Short mmCIF file of N, CA, C and O in Angstrom, two decimals:
data_model
loop_
_atom_site.label_atom_id
_atom_site.label_comp_id
_atom_site.label_asym_id
_atom_site.label_seq_id
_atom_site.Cartn_x
_atom_site.Cartn_y
_atom_site.Cartn_z
N UNK P 1 98.45 90.30 53.69
CA UNK P 1 98.37 89.64 52.46
C UNK P 1 97.13 89.72 51.69
O UNK P 1 96.07 89.41 52.19
N UNK P 2 97.32 90.16 50.44
CA UNK P 2 95.99 90.27 49.55
C UNK P 2 95.66 88.85 49.02
O UNK P 2 96.49 88.14 48.38
N UNK P 3 94.33 88.62 49.26
CA UNK P 3 93.84 87.35 48.58
C UNK P 3 93.51 87.55 47.21
O UNK P 3 92.70 88.39 46.90
N UNK P 4 94.13 86.74 46.27
CA UNK P 4 93.73 86.90 44.90
C UNK P 4 92.81 85.98 44.44
O UNK P 4 92.75 84.77 44.66
N UNK P 5 91.68 86.45 43.66
CA UNK P 5 90.66 85.59 43.21
C UNK P 5 91.25 84.72 42.01
O UNK P 5 92.05 85.15 41.35
N UNK P 6 90.69 83.51 42.07
CA UNK P 6 91.08 82.56 41.05
C UNK P 6 89.80 82.11 40.25
O UNK P 6 88.81 81.75 40.86
N UNK P 7 89.79 82.21 38.99
CA UNK P 7 88.74 81.90 38.15
C UNK P 7 89.16 80.72 37.45
O UNK P 7 90.34 80.42 37.04
N UNK P 8 88.09 79.84 37.07
CA UNK P 8 88.30 78.61 36.32
C UNK P 8 87.33 78.57 35.18
O UNK P 8 86.27 78.96 35.22
N UNK P 9 87.74 77.85 34.04
CA UNK P 9 86.95 77.48 33.01
C UNK P 9 86.84 75.96 33.25
O UNK P 9 87.91 75.35 33.43
N UNK P 10 85.68 75.32 33.07
CA UNK P 10 85.65 73.85 33.30
C UNK P 10 85.05 73.12 32.19
O UNK P 10 84.26 73.67 31.30
N UNK P 11 85.35 71.81 32.04
CA UNK P 11 84.75 70.94 31.11
C UNK P 11 84.29 69.77 31.92
O UNK P 11 85.02 69.29 32.94
N UNK P 12 83.12 69.21 31.74
CA UNK P 12 82.70 68.05 32.46
C UNK P 12 81.86 67.05 31.45
O UNK P 12 81.52 67.56 30.57
N UNK P 13 81.99 65.81 31.92
CA UNK P 13 81.19 64.88 31.29
C UNK P 13 80.68 63.79 32.15
O UNK P 13 81.33 63.58 33.24
N UNK P 14 79.61 63.19 31.91
CA UNK P 14 79.13 62.08 32.74
C UNK P 14 78.78 60.91 31.77
O UNK P 14 78.14 61.08 30.77
N UNK P 15 79.19 59.72 32.14
CA UNK P 15 79.02 58.61 31.21
C UNK P 15 78.09 57.65 31.96
O UNK P 15 78.22 57.37 33.27
N UNK P 16 76.94 57.38 31.26
CA UNK P 16 75.90 56.58 32.04
C UNK P 16 76.30 55.26 32.40
O UNK P 16 75.74 54.53 33.20
N UNK P 17 77.50 54.69 31.70
CA UNK P 17 77.90 53.50 32.05
C UNK P 17 78.88 53.39 33.30
O UNK P 17 79.20 52.43 33.84
N UNK P 18 79.30 54.67 33.71
CA UNK P 18 80.21 54.76 34.94
C UNK P 18 79.35 54.55 36.23
O UNK P 18 78.05 54.67 36.13
N UNK P 19 79.93 54.30 37.32
CA UNK P 19 79.27 54.34 38.63
C UNK P 19 78.69 55.73 38.79
O UNK P 19 79.07 56.63 38.29
N UNK P 20 77.55 55.66 39.62
CA UNK P 20 76.83 56.92 39.79
C UNK P 20 77.48 58.05 40.46
O UNK P 20 77.25 59.15 40.13
N UNK P 21 78.45 57.62 41.30
CA UNK P 21 79.16 58.77 42.02
C UNK P 21 80.50 59.14 41.26
O UNK P 21 81.34 59.87 41.73
N UNK P 22 80.69 58.71 39.99
CA UNK P 22 81.82 58.95 39.28
C UNK P 22 81.59 59.97 38.17
O UNK P 22 80.53 59.77 37.56
N UNK P 23 82.43 60.88 37.92
CA UNK P 23 82.20 61.88 36.80
C UNK P 23 83.52 62.51 36.55
O UNK P 23 84.62 62.05 37.21
N UNK P 24 83.73 63.18 35.48
CA UNK P 24 84.89 63.94 35.13
C UNK P 24 84.71 65.47 35.07
O UNK P 24 83.72 65.96 34.52
N UNK P 25 85.39 66.10 35.93
CA UNK P 25 85.35 67.64 35.91
C UNK P 25 86.82 67.98 35.87
O UNK P 25 87.69 67.76 36.67
N UNK P 26 87.10 68.76 34.61
CA UNK P 26 88.43 69.36 34.35
C UNK P 26 88.38 70.87 34.56
O UNK P 26 87.62 71.52 33.98
N UNK P 27 89.32 71.37 35.44
CA UNK P 27 89.36 72.85 35.63
C UNK P 27 90.71 73.33 35.07
O UNK P 27 91.71 72.93 35.31
N UNK P 28 90.44 74.43 34.25
CA UNK P 28 91.49 75.16 33.62
C UNK P 28 91.52 76.47 34.23
O UNK P 28 90.53 77.15 34.39
N UNK P 29 92.84 76.90 34.54
CA UNK P 29 92.98 78.26 35.10
C UNK P 29 92.68 79.35 34.11
O UNK P 29 92.92 79.23 33.00
N UNK P 30 91.98 80.44 34.75
CA UNK P 30 91.47 81.39 33.84
C UNK P 30 91.70 82.79 34.56
O UNK P 30 90.94 83.74 34.54
N UNK P 31 92.86 83.01 35.21
CA UNK P 31 93.07 84.26 35.89
C UNK P 31 93.81 85.30 34.77
O UNK P 31 94.31 84.82 33.91
N UNK P 32 93.75 86.42 35.17
CA UNK P 32 94.24 87.46 34.19
C UNK P 32 95.77 87.46 34.19
O UNK P 32 96.34 87.85 33.22
N UNK P 33 96.37 86.68 35.07
CA UNK P 33 97.86 86.62 35.05
C UNK P 33 98.25 85.17 34.41
O UNK P 33 99.53 85.14 34.09
N UNK P 34 97.45 84.44 34.05
CA UNK P 34 97.72 83.16 33.32
C UNK P 34 97.26 83.16 31.99
O UNK P 34 96.34 83.81 31.66
N UNK P 35 98.11 82.51 31.18
CA UNK P 35 97.79 82.40 29.76
C UNK P 35 96.80 81.15 29.71
O UNK P 35 96.72 80.25 30.50
N UNK P 36 96.08 81.07 28.55
CA UNK P 36 95.21 79.90 28.38
C UNK P 36 96.05 78.71 28.44
O UNK P 36 97.08 78.57 27.72
N UNK P 37 95.62 77.65 29.01
CA UNK P 37 96.28 76.42 29.13
C UNK P 37 95.40 75.27 28.43
O UNK P 37 94.30 75.26 28.63
N UNK P 38 96.11 74.37 27.83
CA UNK P 38 95.42 73.29 27.14
C UNK P 38 95.34 72.19 28.23
O UNK P 38 94.35 71.45 28.16
N UNK P 39 96.29 72.01 29.16
CA UNK P 39 96.30 71.03 30.15
C UNK P 39 95.39 71.48 31.32
O UNK P 39 95.72 72.60 31.88
N UNK P 40 94.59 70.70 31.83
CA UNK P 40 93.70 71.08 32.95
C UNK P 40 94.66 71.22 34.23
O UNK P 40 95.52 70.45 34.47
N UNK P 41 94.28 72.20 34.98
CA UNK P 41 95.13 72.56 36.34
C UNK P 41 94.65 71.39 37.27
O UNK P 41 95.46 71.01 38.05
N UNK P 42 93.44 71.03 37.20
CA UNK P 42 92.82 70.03 38.29
C UNK P 42 91.81 69.11 37.62
O UNK P 42 91.06 69.64 36.76
N UNK P 43 91.90 67.87 37.91
CA UNK P 43 90.94 66.95 37.40
C UNK P 43 90.22 66.24 38.63
O UNK P 43 90.93 65.77 39.49
N UNK P 44 88.90 66.41 38.54
CA UNK P 44 88.13 65.83 39.72
C UNK P 44 87.31 64.53 39.19
O UNK P 44 86.61 64.74 38.09
N UNK P 45 87.28 63.57 39.88
CA UNK P 45 86.55 62.31 39.43
C UNK P 45 85.43 61.93 40.21
O UNK P 45 84.59 61.08 39.79
N UNK P 46 85.24 62.51 41.43
CA UNK P 46 84.08 62.05 42.36
C UNK P 46 83.85 63.14 43.35
O UNK P 46 84.57 64.16 43.41
N UNK P 47 82.65 62.95 44.09
CA UNK P 47 82.36 64.07 44.97
C UNK P 47 83.41 64.21 46.09
O UNK P 47 83.49 65.34 46.50
N UNK P 48 84.02 63.10 46.55
CA UNK P 48 84.99 63.35 47.56
C UNK P 48 86.14 64.24 47.12
O UNK P 48 86.59 65.16 47.93
N UNK P 49 86.63 64.10 45.99
CA UNK P 49 87.73 64.91 45.34
C UNK P 49 87.16 66.31 45.21
O UNK P 49 87.84 67.35 45.45
N UNK P 50 85.85 66.52 44.87
CA UNK P 50 85.27 67.77 44.72
C UNK P 50 85.14 68.63 45.99
O UNK P 50 85.64 69.76 46.09
N UNK P 51 84.76 67.88 47.09
CA UNK P 51 84.62 68.47 48.38
C UNK P 51 86.16 68.87 48.92
O UNK P 51 86.22 70.03 49.35
N UNK P 52 87.10 68.11 48.67
CA UNK P 52 88.45 68.37 48.99
C UNK P 52 89.05 69.59 48.19
O UNK P 52 89.57 70.41 48.87
N UNK P 53 88.67 69.71 47.03
CA UNK P 53 89.07 70.76 46.20
C UNK P 53 88.36 72.05 46.89
O UNK P 53 89.04 73.10 46.89
N UNK P 54 87.12 72.16 47.16
CA UNK P 54 86.56 73.37 47.71
C UNK P 54 87.15 73.77 49.11
O UNK P 54 87.29 74.92 49.48
N UNK P 55 87.46 72.64 49.84
CA UNK P 55 88.14 72.87 51.17
C UNK P 55 89.43 73.46 51.10
O UNK P 55 89.85 74.46 51.71
N UNK P 56 90.15 73.08 50.02
CA UNK P 56 91.59 73.62 49.77
C UNK P 56 91.43 75.16 49.27
O UNK P 56 92.30 75.87 49.78
N UNK P 57 90.46 75.33 48.60
CA UNK P 57 90.11 76.81 48.20
C UNK P 57 89.87 77.61 49.25
O UNK P 57 90.37 78.87 49.27
N UNK P 58 89.12 77.22 50.23
CA UNK P 58 88.78 78.08 51.40
C UNK P 58 89.96 78.36 52.19
O UNK P 58 90.06 79.46 52.89
N UNK P 59 90.99 77.35 52.26
CA UNK P 59 92.15 77.61 53.09
C UNK P 59 93.13 78.57 52.53
O UNK P 59 93.96 79.14 53.16
N UNK P 60 93.13 78.77 51.09
CA UNK P 60 94.05 79.58 50.42
C UNK P 60 93.72 81.02 50.59
O UNK P 60 92.65 81.57 50.89
#
């Protein structure tokens, strides 16, 4: 099975009034087979979610 690379465009913001370990990271799919999407494919709010996202990427 051929592993296909997946590319993302991201948007992030940090609010100084939020808790220190909270942030917003929106990932939009950007592969050559996908069209541009307005809705983020993944939204990450903290470091635990970010680590889980990377772990899932390694398994694919």
